[in-house]
Amino acid sequence: MAARTRRPKGQETVQLHMFVRPDVRQRIQTLAEAHGVPQWAILEAAVMVGAEHGDVIPEAWDVKTPNGDPLPIDLKKTA
């Protein structure tokens, strides 16, 4: 499938290697296929959700610390 989304020619990129749960991988693939965009576009869009408000993690993401505790409130988007 030819992607409709492309980066500008010459835009700098870096590799990202990570392990995710199988259901997360499937969700990324499903979204990418449903909208005809590459998987990197889904991941970049998700990460950039909070970027316009600084370095915050949207509350809906429900990210936990390594020991399973909720993130401190100052690291979450509150508005």
Coordinates of C-alpha atoms in Angstrom, one line a residue:
M1 CA 0.0 0.0 0.0
A2 CA 1.4 3.4 -0.9
A3 CA 1.1 5.8 2.0
R4 CA -0.6 9.2 1.5
T5 CA 1.5 10.6 4.3
R6 CA 5.1 11.4 3.7
R7 CA 7.7 13.4 5.5
P8 CA 9.3 16.4 3.7
K9 CA 12.3 15.3 1.7
G10 CA 15.5 15.5 3.8
Q11 CA 13.7 15.7 7.1
E12 CA 15.8 14.2 9.8
T13 CA 14.7 11.0 11.4
V14 CA 16.1 8.6 14.0
Q15 CA 15.4 4.9 14.6
L16 CA 13.2 3.9 17.5
H17 CA 13.2 0.3 18.8
M18 CA 10.7 -0.7 21.5
F19 CA 8.6 -3.6 22.7
V20 CA 4.9 -3.1 23.1
R21 CA 2.0 -5.3 24.1
P22 CA 0.5 -7.3 21.2
D23 CA -2.8 -5.4 21.5
V24 CA -1.0 -2.1 21.2
R25 CA 0.8 -3.3 18.1
Q26 CA -2.5 -4.4 16.6
R27 CA -4.1 -1.1 17.4
I28 CA -1.3 0.8 15.6
Q29 CA -1.6 -1.4 12.6
T30 CA -5.4 -1.2 12.5
L31 CA -5.4 2.6 12.7
A32 CA -2.7 2.9 10.1
E33 CA -4.5 0.6 7.7
A34 CA -7.9 2.2 8.3
H35 CA -6.6 5.7 7.5
G36 CA -4.0 4.8 4.9
V37 CA -1.1 6.2 6.8
P38 CA 2.2 4.7 7.9
Q39 CA 2.5 3.3 11.4
W40 CA 5.1 6.0 12.3
A41 CA 2.4 8.7 11.6
I42 CA 0.1 7.1 14.2
L43 CA 2.8 7.0 16.8
E44 CA 4.1 10.5 16.1
A45 CA 0.5 11.9 16.3
A46 CA -0.2 10.2 19.6
V47 CA 3.0 11.5 21.2
M48 CA 2.5 15.0 19.9
V49 CA -1.0 15.3 21.5
G50 CA 0.4 17.0 24.6
A51 CA 3.3 18.8 22.8
E52 CA 1.4 22.1 22.3
H53 CA 1.0 22.3 26.1
G54 CA 4.6 21.6 27.0
D55 CA 6.1 18.4 28.2
V56 CA 2.9 16.9 29.7
I57 CA 1.3 13.5 29.4
P58 CA -2.5 13.7 28.7
E59 CA -4.5 12.3 31.7
A60 CA -6.4 10.0 29.4
W61 CA -3.2 8.1 28.7
D62 CA -3.1 6.7 32.3
V63 CA 0.7 6.3 32.3
K64 CA 2.1 4.6 35.4
T65 CA 5.5 4.9 37.1
P66 CA 7.8 1.8 36.8
N67 CA 6.4 0.5 40.2
G68 CA 2.8 0.9 39.0
D69 CA 1.9 4.2 40.8
P70 CA 0.1 7.0 39.0
L71 CA 2.3 9.7 37.6
P72 CA 2.6 12.9 39.8
I73 CA 0.0 15.4 38.9
D74 CA 2.6 17.9 37.6
L75 CA 3.5 15.6 34.8
K76 CA -0.1 15.3 33.5
K77 CA -2.1 17.6 31.5
T78 CA -4.8 19.1 33.7
A79 CA -6.7 21.4 31.3

